[in-house]
PDB file of C-alpha atoms in Angstrom:
ATOM      1  CA  MET A   1      46.961  -8.744-223.307  1.00 33.00           C
ATOM      2  CA  PHE A   2      50.149  -9.816-224.845  1.00 28.00           C
ATOM      3  CA  ASP A   3      49.645  -8.598-228.350  1.00 38.00           C
ATOM      4  CA  ASP A   4      48.750  -4.891-226.695  1.00 36.00           C
ATOM      5  CA  VAL A   5      52.345  -4.695-224.962  1.00 32.00           C
ATOM      6  CA  MET A   6      53.970  -5.785-228.070  1.00 34.00           C
ATOM      7  CA  CYS A   7      51.965  -3.106-229.766  1.00 42.00           C
ATOM      8  CA  ILE A   8      53.138  -0.117-227.307  1.00 41.00           C
ATOM      9  CA  LEU A   9      56.802  -1.176-226.450  1.00 50.00           C
ATOM     10  CA  PRO A  10      58.124  -0.129-229.938  1.00 52.00           C
ATOM     11  CA  HIS A  11      56.263   3.113-229.260  1.00 67.00           C
ATOM     12  CA  SER A  12      58.172   3.238-225.817  1.00 88.00           C
ATOM     13  CA  ILE A  13      61.514   2.354-227.197  1.00 91.00           C
ATOM     14  CA  SER A  14      61.279   4.542-230.211  1.00 92.00           C
ATOM     15  CA  ALA A  15      60.686   7.557-227.516  1.00 93.00           C
ATOM     16  CA  GLN A  16      63.274   6.930-225.415  1.00 94.00           C
ATOM     17  CA  VAL A  17      65.515   6.823-228.340  1.00 96.00           C
ATOM     18  CA  TYR A  18      64.189   9.990-229.375  1.00 94.00           C
ATOM     19  CA  SER A  19      64.600  11.594-226.024  1.00 92.00           C
ATOM     20  CA  THR A  20      68.104  10.490-225.301  1.00 95.00           C
ATOM     21  CA  LEU A  21      69.066  11.993-228.847  1.00 95.00           C
ATOM     22  CA  LYS A  22      67.311  15.375-228.598  1.00 94.00           C
ATOM     23  CA  ARG A  23      68.899  15.547-225.329  1.00 91.00           C
ATOM     24  CA  GLU A  24      72.433  15.041-226.217  1.00 94.00           C
ATOM     25  CA  ILE A  25      72.050  17.061-229.378  1.00 93.00           C
ATOM     26  CA  LEU A  26      70.758  20.020-226.807  1.00 91.00           C
ATOM     27  CA  GLU A  27      73.244  19.458-224.328  1.00 89.00           C
ATOM     28  CA  GLY A  28      76.439  19.381-227.537  1.00 89.00           C
ATOM     29  CA  ILE A  29      77.049  15.963-227.134  1.00 93.00           C
ATOM     30  CA  LEU A  30      76.253  15.167-230.780  1.00 94.00           C
ATOM     31  CA  PRO A  31      77.115  18.285-232.754  1.00 93.00           C
ATOM     32  CA  PRO A  32      76.099  19.712-235.934  1.00 92.00           C
ATOM     33  CA  GLY A  33      77.389  17.711-238.677  1.00 92.00           C
ATOM     34  CA  GLU A  34      77.329  15.024-236.318  1.00 94.00           C
ATOM     35  CA  ARG A  35      76.286  11.673-238.416  1.00 95.00           C
ATOM     36  CA  LEU A  36      73.565   9.595-236.739  1.00 95.00           C
ATOM     37  CA  ILE A  37      73.934   6.300-238.555  1.00 94.00           C
ATOM     38  CA  VAL A  38      70.645   3.983-238.035  1.00 94.00           C
ATOM     39  CA  MET A  39      72.609   0.884-237.252  1.00 95.00           C
ATOM     40  CA  ASP A  40      74.802   2.128-234.805  1.00 95.00           C
ATOM     41  CA  ILE A  41      72.165   3.778-232.098  1.00 96.00           C
ATOM     42  CA  ALA A  42      70.578   0.211-232.846  1.00 95.00           C
ATOM     43  CA  GLY A  43      73.360  -1.320-231.793  1.00 95.00           C
ATOM     44  CA  ARG A  44      73.810   1.147-228.822  1.00 94.00           C
ATOM     45  CA  PHE A  45      70.672   0.909-227.404  1.00 93.00           C
ATOM     46  CA  GLN A  46      70.500  -3.118-227.869  1.00 94.00           C
ATOM     47  CA  ILE A  47      67.241  -2.535-230.644  1.00 93.00           C
ATOM     48  CA  SER A  48      66.003  -3.277-233.988  1.00 93.00           C
ATOM     49  CA  GLN A  49      66.659  -0.431-236.372  1.00 94.00           C
ATOM     50  CA  ALA A  50      62.722   0.303-237.115  1.00 93.00           C
ATOM     51  CA  PRO A  51      62.105   2.408-233.708  1.00 94.00           C
ATOM     52  CA  VAL A  52      65.688   4.211-234.263  1.00 95.00           C
ATOM     53  CA  ARG A  53      64.370   5.386-237.726  1.00 95.00           C
ATOM     54  CA  GLU A  54      60.816   6.449-236.171  1.00 95.00           C
ATOM     55  CA  ALA A  55      63.186   8.538-233.407  1.00 96.00           C
ATOM     56  CA  LEU A  56      65.076  10.154-236.215  1.00 96.00           C
ATOM     57  CA  GLU A  57      62.023  10.894-238.012  1.00 94.00           C
ATOM     58  CA  ARG A  58      60.808  12.910-235.482  1.00 93.00           C
ATOM     59  CA  LEU A  59      63.342  14.573-235.101  1.00 94.00           C
ATOM     60  CA  LYS A  60      63.941  15.690-238.008  1.00 94.00           C
ATOM     61  CA  GLN A  61      60.087  16.710-238.040  1.00 91.00           C
ATOM     62  CA  GLU A  62      61.474  19.231-235.415  1.00 90.00           C
ATOM     63  CA  GLY A  63      64.399  20.747-237.099  1.00 90.00           C
ATOM     64  CA  LEU A  64      66.812  19.195-235.030  1.00 93.00           C
ATOM     65  CA  ILE A  65      68.596  16.929-237.767  1.00 94.00           C
ATOM     66  CA  ILE A  66      68.374  17.290-241.832  1.00 92.00           C
ATOM     67  CA  GLY A  67      69.419  14.548-244.079  1.00 88.00           C
ATOM     68  CA  LYS A  68      71.999  14.835-246.574  1.00 83.00           C
ATOM     69  CA  ALA A  69      72.860  12.874-249.711  1.00 74.00           C
ATOM     70  CA  ASN A  70      75.525  10.192-248.742  1.00 74.00           C
ATOM     71  CA  LYS A  71      75.220  10.609-245.020  1.00 76.00           C
ATOM     72  CA  GLY A  72      72.016   9.888-244.214  1.00 84.00           C
ATOM     73  CA  SER A  73      70.996  12.092-241.077  1.00 92.00           C
ATOM     74  CA  VAL A  74      72.881  14.605-239.459  1.00 95.00           C
ATOM     75  CA  VAL A  75      72.776  17.022-236.671  1.00 95.00           C
ATOM     76  CA  ALA A  76      71.359  20.044-237.800  1.00 92.00           C
ATOM     77  CA  ASN A  77      73.658  23.521-237.904  1.00 90.00           C
ATOM     78  CA  VAL A  78      72.966  26.604-236.099  1.00 83.00           C
ATOM     79  CA  THR A  79      72.517  29.694-238.395  1.00 84.00           C
ATOM     80  CA  ALA A  80      72.272  32.920-237.159  1.00 83.00           C
ATOM     81  CA  LYS A  81      69.685  33.671-239.595  1.00 87.00           C
ATOM     82  CA  GLU A  82      67.361  30.709-238.252  1.00 86.00           C
ATOM     83  CA  ILE A  83      67.573  32.265-234.789  1.00 85.00           C
ATOM     84  CA  HIS A  84      66.371  35.387-235.722  1.00 87.00           C
ATOM     85  CA  ASP A  85      63.721  33.712-238.072  1.00 90.00           C
ATOM     86  CA  VAL A  86      62.565  31.500-235.123  1.00 89.00           C
ATOM     87  CA  TYR A  87      62.582  34.545-232.340  1.00 88.00           C
ATOM     88  CA  ILE A  88      60.696  37.114-234.930  1.00 91.00           C
ATOM     89  CA  LEU A  89      58.218  34.430-235.163  1.00 93.00           C
ATOM     90  CA  ARG A  90      58.014  33.549-231.721  1.00 94.00           C
ATOM     91  CA  GLY A  91      57.759  37.180-230.665  1.00 93.00           C
ATOM     92  CA  MET A  92      54.389  37.482-232.638  1.00 94.00           C
ATOM     93  CA  LEU A  93      52.763  34.467-231.945  1.00 96.00           C
ATOM     94  CA  GLU A  94      53.936  34.608-228.091  1.00 96.00           C
ATOM     95  CA  VAL A  95      52.192  38.252-227.475  1.00 96.00           C
ATOM     96  CA  PHE A  96      49.476  37.311-229.175  1.00 97.00           C
ATOM     97  CA  ALA A  97      49.329  34.218-226.900  1.00 97.00           C
ATOM     98  CA  VAL A  98      49.319  36.254-224.087  1.00 97.00           C
ATOM     99  CA  ARG A  99      46.952  38.746-225.068  1.00 97.00           C
ATOM    100  CA  LYS A 100      44.658  35.935-225.288  1.00 97.00           C
ATOM    101  CA  THR A 101      45.309  33.950-222.292  1.00 97.00           C
ATOM    102  CA  MET A 102      45.704  36.707-219.764  1.00 96.00           C
ATOM    103  CA  PRO A 103      41.843  37.751-219.115  1.00 95.00           C
ATOM    104  CA  LEU A 104      41.143  33.756-218.626  1.00 96.00           C
ATOM    105  CA  LEU A 105      44.016  33.453-216.191  1.00 97.00           C
ATOM    106  CA  THR A 106      42.872  32.565-212.347  1.00 97.00           C
ATOM    107  CA  GLU A 107      44.985  32.742-208.970  1.00 97.00           C
ATOM    108  CA  GLY A 108      45.779  28.761-209.623  1.00 98.00           C
ATOM    109  CA  ASP A 109      47.307  29.172-212.694  1.00 98.00           C
ATOM    110  CA  LEU A 110      49.170  32.417-211.517  1.00 98.00           C
ATOM    111  CA  LEU A 111      50.828  30.217-208.636  1.00 98.00           C
ATOM    112  CA  TYR A 112      51.598  27.618-211.138  1.00 98.00           C
ATOM    113  CA  LEU A 113      53.244  29.557-213.002  1.00 98.00           C
ATOM    114  CA  GLU A 114      55.305  31.031-209.539  1.00 98.00           C
ATOM    115  CA  ASP A 115      55.994  27.047-209.213  1.00 98.00           C
ATOM    116  CA  VAL A 116      57.247  26.241-212.510  1.00 98.00           C
ATOM    117  CA  VAL A 117      59.346  29.350-211.959  1.00 98.00           C
ATOM    118  CA  CYS A 118      60.856  28.062-208.650  1.00 98.00           C
ATOM    119  CA  ARG A 119      61.792  24.971-210.294  1.00 98.00           C
ATOM    120  CA  MET A 120      63.305  26.727-212.568  1.00 97.00           C
ATOM    121  CA  GLY A 121      65.724  28.745-209.638  1.00 96.00           C
ATOM    122  CA  GLU A 122      66.206  25.604-208.200  1.00 97.00           C
ATOM    123  CA  ALA A 123      67.046  23.761-211.639  1.00 96.00           C
ATOM    124  CA  ILE A 124      69.374  26.906-211.902  1.00 95.00           C
ATOM    125  CA  GLU A 125      71.171  26.310-208.671  1.00 95.00           C
ATOM    126  CA  ARG A 126      72.065  22.564-209.253  1.00 95.00           C
ATOM    127  CA  ASN A 127      73.528  24.002-212.752  1.00 91.00           C
ATOM    128  CA  ASP A 128      71.329  21.219-214.685  1.00 93.00           C
ATOM    129  CA  LEU A 129      71.388  23.234-217.942  1.00 89.00           C
ATOM    130  CA  MET A 130      68.827  20.816-219.365  1.00 90.00           C
ATOM    131  CA  LYS A 131      66.197  21.032-216.701  1.00 94.00           C
ATOM    132  CA  THR A 132      66.543  24.494-216.639  1.00 95.00           C
ATOM    133  CA  VAL A 133      65.771  24.770-220.198  1.00 94.00           C
ATOM    134  CA  GLU A 134      62.711  21.879-219.799  1.00 95.00           C
ATOM    135  CA  ILE A 135      61.322  24.185-216.791  1.00 97.00           C
ATOM    136  CA  ASP A 136      61.695  27.355-219.079  1.00 96.00           C
ATOM    137  CA  THR A 137      59.858  25.959-221.858  1.00 96.00           C
ATOM    138  CA  GLU A 138      57.389  24.645-219.563  1.00 97.00           C
ATOM    139  CA  PHE A 139      56.236  28.278-218.535  1.00 98.00           C
ATOM    140  CA  HIS A 140      55.915  29.741-221.897  1.00 97.00           C
ATOM    141  CA  GLY A 141      54.071  26.636-223.377  1.00 97.00           C
ATOM    142  CA  PHE A 142      51.566  27.549-221.138  1.00 98.00           C
ATOM    143  CA  PHE A 143      50.480  30.465-222.768  1.00 98.00           C
ATOM    144  CA  TYR A 144      50.580  28.576-226.235  1.00 98.00           C
ATOM    145  CA  LYS A 145      48.780  25.911-224.483  1.00 97.00           C
ATOM    146  CA  ASN A 146      45.780  28.263-222.912  1.00 97.00           C
ATOM    147  CA  CYS A 147      45.344  30.910-225.648  1.00 97.00           C
ATOM    148  CA  GLY A 148      42.509  28.964-227.515  1.00 96.00           C
ATOM    149  CA  ASN A 149      43.956  29.002-230.700  1.00 97.00           C
ATOM    150  CA  HIS A 150      45.067  25.378-232.061  1.00 97.00           C
ATOM    151  CA  ALA A 151      47.545  26.931-234.855  1.00 97.00           C
ATOM    152  CA  ILE A 152      49.320  28.939-232.384  1.00 96.00           C
ATOM    153  CA  LEU A 153      49.834  25.481-230.512  1.00 97.00           C
ATOM    154  CA  LYS A 154      50.600  23.721-233.230  1.00 95.00           C
ATOM    155  CA  ALA A 155      53.172  26.242-234.178  1.00 95.00           C
ATOM    156  CA  TRP A 156      54.706  26.255-231.084  1.00 95.00           C
ATOM    157  CA  GLU A 157      54.701  22.470-230.670  1.00 93.00           C
ATOM    158  CA  HIS A 158      57.103  22.413-234.085  1.00 90.00           C
ATOM    159  CA  MET A 159      59.348  25.269-233.298  1.00 92.00           C
ATOM    160  CA  SER A 160      59.565  24.402-229.730  1.00 93.00           C
ATOM    161  CA  ALA A 161      62.441  22.302-229.821  1.00 91.00           C
ATOM    162  CA  LYS A 162      64.608  24.642-231.891  1.00 90.00           C
ATOM    163  CA  VAL A 163      63.695  27.074-228.887  1.00 92.00           C
ATOM    164  CA  MET A 164      64.673  24.702-226.601  1.00 92.00           C
ATOM    165  CA  TRP A 165      68.457  24.297-228.469  1.00 90.00           C
ATOM    166  CA  PHE A 166      68.459  28.055-228.942  1.00 88.00           C
ATOM    167  CA  MET A 167      68.085  28.442-224.647  1.00 89.00           C
ATOM    168  CA  ALA A 168      70.290  25.930-224.196  1.00 89.00           C
ATOM    169  CA  ILE A 169      73.366  27.436-226.339  1.00 86.00           C
ATOM    170  CA  SER A 170      72.268  30.886-224.735  1.00 85.00           C
ATOM    171  CA  ASN A 171      72.704  29.580-221.534  1.00 84.00           C
ATOM    172  CA  LYS A 172      75.938  27.957-222.069  1.00 83.00           C
ATOM    173  CA  ARG A 173      77.146  31.267-223.159  1.00 81.00           C
ATOM    174  CA  HIS A 174      75.845  33.603-220.371  1.00 80.00           C
ATOM    175  CA  SER A 175      74.887  33.456-217.189  1.00 82.00           C
ATOM    176  CA  THR A 176      71.250  32.190-215.791  1.00 88.00           C
ATOM    177  CA  ASP A 177      71.709  33.725-212.462  1.00 89.00           C
ATOM    178  CA  LYS A 178      69.244  36.299-213.529  1.00 91.00           C
ATOM    179  CA  LEU A 179      66.195  33.733-215.478  1.00 93.00           C
ATOM    180  CA  ALA A 180      64.369  33.142-212.445  1.00 95.00           C
ATOM    181  CA  GLU A 181      63.990  36.554-211.431  1.00 95.00           C
ATOM    182  CA  GLY A 182      63.084  37.539-214.959  1.00 94.00           C
ATOM    183  CA  HIS A 183      60.792  35.331-215.456  1.00 97.00           C
ATOM    184  CA  MET A 184      58.793  36.212-211.879  1.00 97.00           C
ATOM    185  CA  ALA A 185      59.187  39.809-213.612  1.00 96.00           C
ATOM    186  CA  LEU A 186      56.868  38.279-216.021  1.00 97.00           C
ATOM    187  CA  ILE A 187      54.281  36.769-213.548  1.00 98.00           C
ATOM    188  CA  GLN A 188      54.099  40.400-212.091  1.00 97.00           C
ATOM    189  CA  SER A 189      53.448  41.947-215.540  1.00 96.00           C
ATOM    190  CA  LEU A 190      50.599  39.243-215.581  1.00 97.00           C
ATOM    191  CA  ARG A 191      49.729  40.178-212.356  1.00 96.00           C
ATOM    192  CA  SER A 192      49.220  43.732-213.076  1.00 93.00           C
ATOM    193  CA  GLY A 193      45.996  43.307-215.316  1.00 92.00           C
ATOM    194  CA  ASN A 194      47.492  45.527-217.821  1.00 94.00           C
ATOM    195  CA  VAL A 195      47.522  43.471-220.819  1.00 94.00           C
ATOM    196  CA  GLY A 196      49.708  46.336-223.030  1.00 93.00           C
ATOM    197  CA  LYS A 197      52.330  46.289-220.427  1.00 94.00           C
ATOM    198  CA  ALA A 198      52.612  42.342-220.230  1.00 95.00           C
ATOM    199  CA  GLU A 199      52.643  42.182-223.939  1.00 95.00           C
ATOM    200  CA  LYS A 200      55.663  44.628-223.765  1.00 95.00           C
ATOM    201  CA  HIS A 201      57.467  42.893-221.011  1.00 94.00           C
ATOM    202  CA  PHE A 202      56.912  39.172-223.006  1.00 95.00           C
ATOM    203  CA  LEU A 203      58.411  41.000-226.012  1.00 93.00           C
ATOM    204  CA  GLU A 204      61.428  42.414-224.486  1.00 92.00           C
ATOM    205  CA  HIS A 205      62.146  38.997-222.836  1.00 91.00           C
ATOM    206  CA  ILE A 206      62.146  36.900-226.162  1.00 89.00           C
ATOM    207  CA  LYS A 207      64.109  39.882-227.691  1.00 84.00           C
ATOM    208  CA  HIS A 208      66.676  39.545-224.388  1.00 79.00           C
ATOM    209  CA  ALA A 209      67.125  35.891-225.289  1.00 74.00           C
ATOM    210  CA  HIS A 210      67.793  36.860-228.674  1.00 68.00           C
ATOM    211  CA  ILE A 211      70.343  39.191-228.131  1.00 63.00           C
ATOM    212  CA  GLY A 212      72.144  36.804-226.511  1.00 54.00           C
ATOM    213  CA  PHE A 213      73.105  34.638-229.476  1.00 56.00           C
ATOM    214  CA  ILE A 214      74.992  37.762-231.382  1.00 49.00           C
TER     215      ILE A 214
END
């Protein structure tokens, strides 16, 4: 039993470090160019360096940090081209995901999405930026997870951290007052049963989010 705990604990610690650093990057507490020194982070969390390295590697795979010569790990910079490239890719993938998911939607699925949007509205009212971003990601992630295409899901998992980062930046710059309302409108387009209409609505939604950065 003790051996089982020892096997689980390092992963749990690494996940905690990963989640904390990710949140701080998304919130801007750790700005682009900030060095992430393994020894300092280990000291902060009062842990060994191994789970810190594991957490940093995970953030690196998501593109939130990069390795630089003589500097080690630093928070990545967000460029206009990268934002543009990710949203072009997201637009193509999400339209496909919605098209494949829509015929399979049940009333329970639609009620679940409505609940997600209600929680989004509550987070906005509390001015909880990160919870708003997490719930927004949950809403859109539903379609990638249910479209029946593993490659599309893996692509979403790879880019979702960057999408969350861009959402966080956009929500700081622009009002979120209409965000929940906009997502409810997406649900209404799903309820219409018109796949073409829903695809167009989702694509406009994504483009609007993209325009918010420039």
